[in-house]
JSON list of C-alpha atoms in Angstrom, two decimals:
[
{"chain": "A", "resi": 1184, "resn": "MET", "atom": "CA", "xyz": [112.12, 107.89, 73.93]},
{"chain": "A", "resi": 1185, "resn": "ASP", "atom": "CA", "xyz": [109.40, 109.76, 74.96]},
{"chain": "A", "resi": 1186, "resn": "ASP", "atom": "CA", "xyz": [106.38, 109.31, 77.15]},
{"chain": "A", "resi": 1187, "resn": "ALA", "atom": "CA", "xyz": [105.34, 106.58, 74.69]},
{"chain": "A", "resi": 1188, "resn": "GLY", "atom": "CA", "xyz": [107.87, 104.03, 75.64]},
{"chain": "A", "resi": 1189, "resn": "ALA", "atom": "CA", "xyz": [107.91, 105.12, 79.05]},
{"chain": "A", "resi": 1190, "resn": "PHE", "atom": "CA", "xyz": [104.49, 104.26, 79.03]},
{"chain": "A", "resi": 1191, "resn": "LEU", "atom": "CA", "xyz": [105.32, 100.69, 77.95]},
{"chain": "A", "resi": 1192, "resn": "ILE", "atom": "CA", "xyz": [108.71, 100.54, 80.61]},
{"chain": "A", "resi": 1193, "resn": "GLY", "atom": "CA", "xyz": [105.85, 101.19, 83.27]},
{"chain": "A", "resi": 1194, "resn": "GLU", "atom": "CA", "xyz": [103.09, 98.42, 82.44]},
{"chain": "A", "resi": 1195, "resn": "SER", "atom": "CA", "xyz": [106.05, 95.86, 82.25]},
{"chain": "A", "resi": 1196, "resn": "LEU", "atom": "CA", "xyz": [107.20, 96.69, 85.60]},
{"chain": "A", "resi": 1197, "resn": "ARG", "atom": "CA", "xyz": [104.33, 96.20, 87.02]},
{"chain": "A", "resi": 1198, "resn": "ALA", "atom": "CA", "xyz": [104.85, 92.34, 86.97]},
{"chain": "A", "resi": 1199, "resn": "ASN", "atom": "CA", "xyz": [108.75, 92.63, 87.06]},
{"chain": "A", "resi": 1200, "resn": "THR", "atom": "CA", "xyz": [110.84, 90.55, 89.67]},
{"chain": "A", "resi": 1201, "resn": "CYS", "atom": "CA", "xyz": [114.27, 91.13, 88.55]},
{"chain": "A", "resi": 1202, "resn": "ILE", "atom": "CA", "xyz": [115.50, 94.79, 87.53]},
{"chain": "A", "resi": 1203, "resn": "LYS", "atom": "CA", "xyz": [117.32, 96.13, 90.25]},
{"chain": "A", "resi": 1204, "resn": "LYS", "atom": "CA", "xyz": [118.36, 99.34, 88.53]},
{"chain": "A", "resi": 1205, "resn": "LEU", "atom": "CA", "xyz": [116.31, 101.52, 85.30]},
{"chain": "A", "resi": 1206, "resn": "ASP", "atom": "CA", "xyz": [118.52, 104.22, 83.76]},
{"chain": "A", "resi": 1207, "resn": "LEU", "atom": "CA", "xyz": [116.53, 106.10, 81.46]},
{"chain": "A", "resi": 1208, "resn": "TYR", "atom": "CA", "xyz": [119.17, 108.94, 81.46]},
{"chain": "A", "resi": 1209, "resn": "GLY", "atom": "CA", "xyz": [118.76, 111.77, 78.53]},
{"chain": "A", "resi": 1210, "resn": "ASN", "atom": "CA", "xyz": [115.24, 110.59, 77.14]},
{"chain": "A", "resi": 1211, "resn": "LEU", "atom": "CA", "xyz": [112.30, 112.99, 76.43]},
{"chain": "A", "resi": 1212, "resn": "ILE", "atom": "CA", "xyz": [110.28, 111.31, 78.88]},
{"chain": "A", "resi": 1213, "resn": "GLY", "atom": "CA", "xyz": [107.87, 114.06, 80.14]},
{"chain": "A", "resi": 1214, "resn": "ASP", "atom": "CA", "xyz": [105.24, 114.50, 82.97]},
{"chain": "A", "resi": 1215, "resn": "ALA", "atom": "CA", "xyz": [102.54, 111.87, 81.08]},
{"chain": "A", "resi": 1216, "resn": "GLY", "atom": "CA", "xyz": [105.65, 109.14, 80.72]},
{"chain": "A", "resi": 1217, "resn": "ALA", "atom": "CA", "xyz": [106.94, 109.91, 84.45]},
{"chain": "A", "resi": 1218, "resn": "ILE", "atom": "CA", "xyz": [103.14, 109.39, 85.34]},
{"chain": "A", "resi": 1219, "resn": "THR", "atom": "CA", "xyz": [102.88, 105.92, 83.48]},
{"chain": "A", "resi": 1220, "resn": "LEU", "atom": "CA", "xyz": [106.53, 104.70, 85.18]},
{"chain": "A", "resi": 1221, "resn": "ALA", "atom": "CA", "xyz": [105.41, 106.10, 88.72]},
{"chain": "A", "resi": 1222, "resn": "ASP", "atom": "CA", "xyz": [102.03, 103.85, 88.20]},
{"chain": "A", "resi": 1223, "resn": "GLY", "atom": "CA", "xyz": [104.08, 101.01, 87.17]},
{"chain": "A", "resi": 1224, "resn": "LEU", "atom": "CA", "xyz": [106.28, 101.05, 90.02]},
{"chain": "A", "resi": 1225, "resn": "GLU", "atom": "CA", "xyz": [103.58, 101.34, 92.87]},
{"chain": "A", "resi": 1226, "resn": "THR", "atom": "CA", "xyz": [103.33, 97.70, 92.83]},
{"chain": "A", "resi": 1227, "resn": "ASN", "atom": "CA", "xyz": [107.08, 96.31, 91.96]},
{"chain": "A", "resi": 1228, "resn": "GLN", "atom": "CA", "xyz": [109.01, 96.36, 95.52]},
{"chain": "A", "resi": 1229, "resn": "HIS", "atom": "CA", "xyz": [111.94, 95.04, 93.17]},
{"chain": "A", "resi": 1230, "resn": "LEU", "atom": "CA", "xyz": [113.26, 98.54, 92.05]},
{"chain": "A", "resi": 1231, "resn": "GLU", "atom": "CA", "xyz": [116.39, 100.22, 93.80]},
{"chain": "A", "resi": 1232, "resn": "GLU", "atom": "CA", "xyz": [117.71, 103.06, 91.51]},
{"chain": "A", "resi": 1233, "resn": "LEU", "atom": "CA", "xyz": [116.01, 105.27, 88.63]},
{"chain": "A", "resi": 1234, "resn": "ASP", "atom": "CA", "xyz": [117.93, 107.79, 87.04]},
{"chain": "A", "resi": 1235, "resn": "LEU", "atom": "CA", "xyz": [115.51, 110.28, 85.56]},
{"chain": "A", "resi": 1236, "resn": "ASN", "atom": "CA", "xyz": [118.13, 112.13, 84.79]},
{"chain": "A", "resi": 1237, "resn": "TRP", "atom": "CA", "xyz": [117.80, 114.89, 81.63]},
{"chain": "A", "resi": 1238, "resn": "ASN", "atom": "CA", "xyz": [114.59, 114.48, 80.67]},
{"chain": "A", "resi": 1239, "resn": "ASN", "atom": "CA", "xyz": [111.64, 116.73, 80.79]},
{"chain": "A", "resi": 1240, "resn": "ILE", "atom": "CA", "xyz": [109.62, 116.29, 84.25]},
{"chain": "A", "resi": 1241, "resn": "GLY", "atom": "CA", "xyz": [107.91, 118.62, 85.82]},
{"chain": "A", "resi": 1242, "resn": "PHE", "atom": "CA", "xyz": [105.61, 119.40, 88.84]},
{"chain": "A", "resi": 1243, "resn": "GLN", "atom": "CA", "xyz": [102.79, 116.37, 87.46]},
{"chain": "A", "resi": 1244, "resn": "GLY", "atom": "CA", "xyz": [105.34, 113.89, 87.07]},
{"chain": "A", "resi": 1245, "resn": "ALA", "atom": "CA", "xyz": [107.07, 114.97, 90.34]},
{"chain": "A", "resi": 1246, "resn": "ALA", "atom": "CA", "xyz": [103.67, 114.52, 92.26]},
{"chain": "A", "resi": 1247, "resn": "ALA", "atom": "CA", "xyz": [103.33, 111.31, 90.35]},
{"chain": "A", "resi": 1248, "resn": "LEU", "atom": "CA", "xyz": [106.73, 110.29, 91.70]},
{"chain": "A", "resi": 1249, "resn": "ALA", "atom": "CA", "xyz": [106.22, 112.29, 95.20]},
{"chain": "A", "resi": 1250, "resn": "ASN", "atom": "CA", "xyz": [102.93, 109.23, 95.47]},
{"chain": "A", "resi": 1251, "resn": "LEU", "atom": "CA", "xyz": [105.32, 106.61, 94.26]},
{"chain": "A", "resi": 1252, "resn": "LEU", "atom": "CA", "xyz": [107.60, 107.24, 97.37]},
{"chain": "A", "resi": 1253, "resn": "GLN", "atom": "CA", "xyz": [104.43, 107.31, 100.25]},
{"chain": "A", "resi": 1254, "resn": "VAL", "atom": "CA", "xyz": [103.53, 103.56, 99.13]},
{"chain": "A", "resi": 1255, "resn": "ASN", "atom": "CA", "xyz": [107.54, 102.33, 97.67]},
{"chain": "A", "resi": 1256, "resn": "SER", "atom": "CA", "xyz": [109.93, 100.78, 100.15]},
{"chain": "A", "resi": 1257, "resn": "THR", "atom": "CA", "xyz": [112.99, 99.38, 98.03]},
{"chain": "A", "resi": 1258, "resn": "LEU", "atom": "CA", "xyz": [113.83, 102.41, 96.18]},
{"chain": "A", "resi": 1259, "resn": "ASP", "atom": "CA", "xyz": [117.02, 103.70, 97.35]},
{"chain": "A", "resi": 1260, "resn": "TYR", "atom": "CA", "xyz": [118.29, 105.55, 94.71]},
{"chain": "A", "resi": 1261, "resn": "LEU", "atom": "CA", "xyz": [116.48, 108.40, 92.51]},
{"chain": "A", "resi": 1262, "resn": "ASN", "atom": "CA", "xyz": [117.78, 110.70, 90.00]},
{"chain": "A", "resi": 1263, "resn": "LEU", "atom": "CA", "xyz": [115.66, 113.49, 88.52]},
{"chain": "A", "resi": 1264, "resn": "ARG", "atom": "CA", "xyz": [118.73, 116.14, 87.95]},
{"chain": "A", "resi": 1265, "resn": "ARG", "atom": "CA", "xyz": [118.12, 118.47, 84.43]},
{"chain": "A", "resi": 1266, "resn": "ASN", "atom": "CA", "xyz": [114.59, 118.14, 84.84]},
{"chain": "A", "resi": 1267, "resn": "ARG", "atom": "CA", "xyz": [111.78, 121.07, 84.99]},
{"chain": "A", "resi": 1268, "resn": "ILE", "atom": "CA", "xyz": [110.65, 120.11, 88.65]},
{"chain": "A", "resi": 1269, "resn": "GLN", "atom": "CA", "xyz": [110.57, 123.46, 90.22]},
{"chain": "A", "resi": 1270, "resn": "ASP", "atom": "CA", "xyz": [109.42, 124.25, 93.90]},
{"chain": "A", "resi": 1271, "resn": "LYS", "atom": "CA", "xyz": [106.00, 122.82, 93.50]},
{"chain": "A", "resi": 1272, "resn": "GLY", "atom": "CA", "xyz": [107.67, 119.25, 92.48]},
{"chain": "A", "resi": 1273, "resn": "ALA", "atom": "CA", "xyz": [110.22, 119.99, 95.05]},
{"chain": "A", "resi": 1274, "resn": "VAL", "atom": "CA", "xyz": [107.24, 120.27, 98.28]},
{"chain": "A", "resi": 1275, "resn": "ALA", "atom": "CA", "xyz": [105.47, 117.30, 96.79]},
{"chain": "A", "resi": 1276, "resn": "ILE", "atom": "CA", "xyz": [108.49, 115.21, 97.42]},
{"chain": "A", "resi": 1277, "resn": "ALA", "atom": "CA", "xyz": [109.54, 116.41, 100.88]},
{"chain": "A", "resi": 1278, "resn": "GLY", "atom": "CA", "xyz": [105.79, 116.03, 101.83]},
{"chain": "A", "resi": 1279, "resn": "ALA", "atom": "CA", "xyz": [106.08, 112.23, 100.30]},
{"chain": "A", "resi": 1280, "resn": "LEU", "atom": "CA", "xyz": [108.89, 111.69, 102.31]},
{"chain": "A", "resi": 1281, "resn": "LEU", "atom": "CA", "xyz": [108.36, 113.30, 105.43]},
{"chain": "A", "resi": 1282, "resn": "THR", "atom": "CA", "xyz": [105.12, 110.58, 105.38]},
{"chain": "A", "resi": 1283, "resn": "ASN", "atom": "CA", "xyz": [106.51, 106.96, 104.52]},
{"chain": "A", "resi": 1284, "resn": "CYS", "atom": "CA", "xyz": [108.96, 106.03, 107.64]},
{"chain": "A", "resi": 1285, "resn": "SER", "atom": "CA", "xyz": [109.48, 102.92, 105.86]},
{"chain": "A", "resi": 1286, "resn": "ASN", "atom": "CA", "xyz": [110.67, 104.75, 102.76]},
{"chain": "A", "resi": 1287, "resn": "LYS", "atom": "CA", "xyz": [114.75, 103.68, 102.10]},
{"chain": "A", "resi": 1288, "resn": "LEU", "atom": "CA", "xyz": [115.45, 106.25, 99.68]},
{"chain": "A", "resi": 1289, "resn": "ARG", "atom": "CA", "xyz": [119.31, 107.05, 100.75]},
{"chain": "A", "resi": 1290, "resn": "VAL", "atom": "CA", "xyz": [120.12, 109.08, 97.19]},
{"chain": "A", "resi": 1291, "resn": "LEU", "atom": "CA", "xyz": [117.65, 112.08, 95.56]},
{"chain": "A", "resi": 1292, "resn": "ASN", "atom": "CA", "xyz": [119.48, 114.14, 92.97]},
{"chain": "A", "resi": 1293, "resn": "LEU", "atom": "CA", "xyz": [117.49, 116.88, 92.21]},
{"chain": "A", "resi": 1294, "resn": "MET", "atom": "CA", "xyz": [119.91, 119.45, 90.71]},
{"chain": "A", "resi": 1295, "resn": "ASP", "atom": "CA", "xyz": [119.59, 121.81, 87.79]},
{"chain": "A", "resi": 1296, "resn": "ASN", "atom": "CA", "xyz": [115.58, 121.68, 88.61]},
{"chain": "A", "resi": 1297, "resn": "GLY", "atom": "CA", "xyz": [115.05, 125.57, 89.08]},
{"chain": "A", "resi": 1298, "resn": "ILE", "atom": "CA", "xyz": [114.10, 124.84, 92.67]},
{"chain": "A", "resi": 1299, "resn": "GLY", "atom": "CA", "xyz": [114.17, 128.16, 94.56]},
{"chain": "A", "resi": 1300, "resn": "ASN", "atom": "CA", "xyz": [114.17, 129.01, 98.41]},
{"chain": "A", "resi": 1301, "resn": "VAL", "atom": "CA", "xyz": [110.62, 127.03, 99.21]},
{"chain": "A", "resi": 1302, "resn": "GLY", "atom": "CA", "xyz": [111.15, 124.24, 97.55]},
{"chain": "A", "resi": 1303, "resn": "ALA", "atom": "CA", "xyz": [115.00, 123.67, 99.34]},
{"chain": "A", "resi": 1304, "resn": "ILE", "atom": "CA", "xyz": [113.50, 124.36, 102.52]},
{"chain": "A", "resi": 1305, "resn": "MET", "atom": "CA", "xyz": [110.82, 121.56, 102.09]},
{"chain": "A", "resi": 1306, "resn": "LEU", "atom": "CA", "xyz": [114.15, 118.93, 101.16]},
{"chain": "A", "resi": 1307, "resn": "ALA", "atom": "CA", "xyz": [115.53, 119.80, 104.33]},
{"chain": "A", "resi": 1308, "resn": "ARG", "atom": "CA", "xyz": [112.79, 119.65, 106.61]},
{"chain": "A", "resi": 1309, "resn": "ALA", "atom": "CA", "xyz": [111.99, 115.96, 105.23]}
]
């Protein structure tokens, strides 16, 4: 699946009230796909686990997911392992975690994303 498939899933998530876990491991989802998934999840208050491990998500996708984390209160597991988030994406996610006190996120996997000291420090402060 690529960004077009992620777009369709993102659109369906707007109204879906049944899915609690979504595993999109190992696809070709890039920034555009992550943006549409995040947009769809802004109104979805049912999804608890999102696995985007081993995709091609960079800063723009990470920023969209950070925006989602600012408004979402049900997601408790987010796996972004093996993407291209780097420091800028990590800083955006850390900022979102700092601003949303009602966020229930308890597991965030950012392993193998090229995150350096700047991103790590911001995440530690979050």
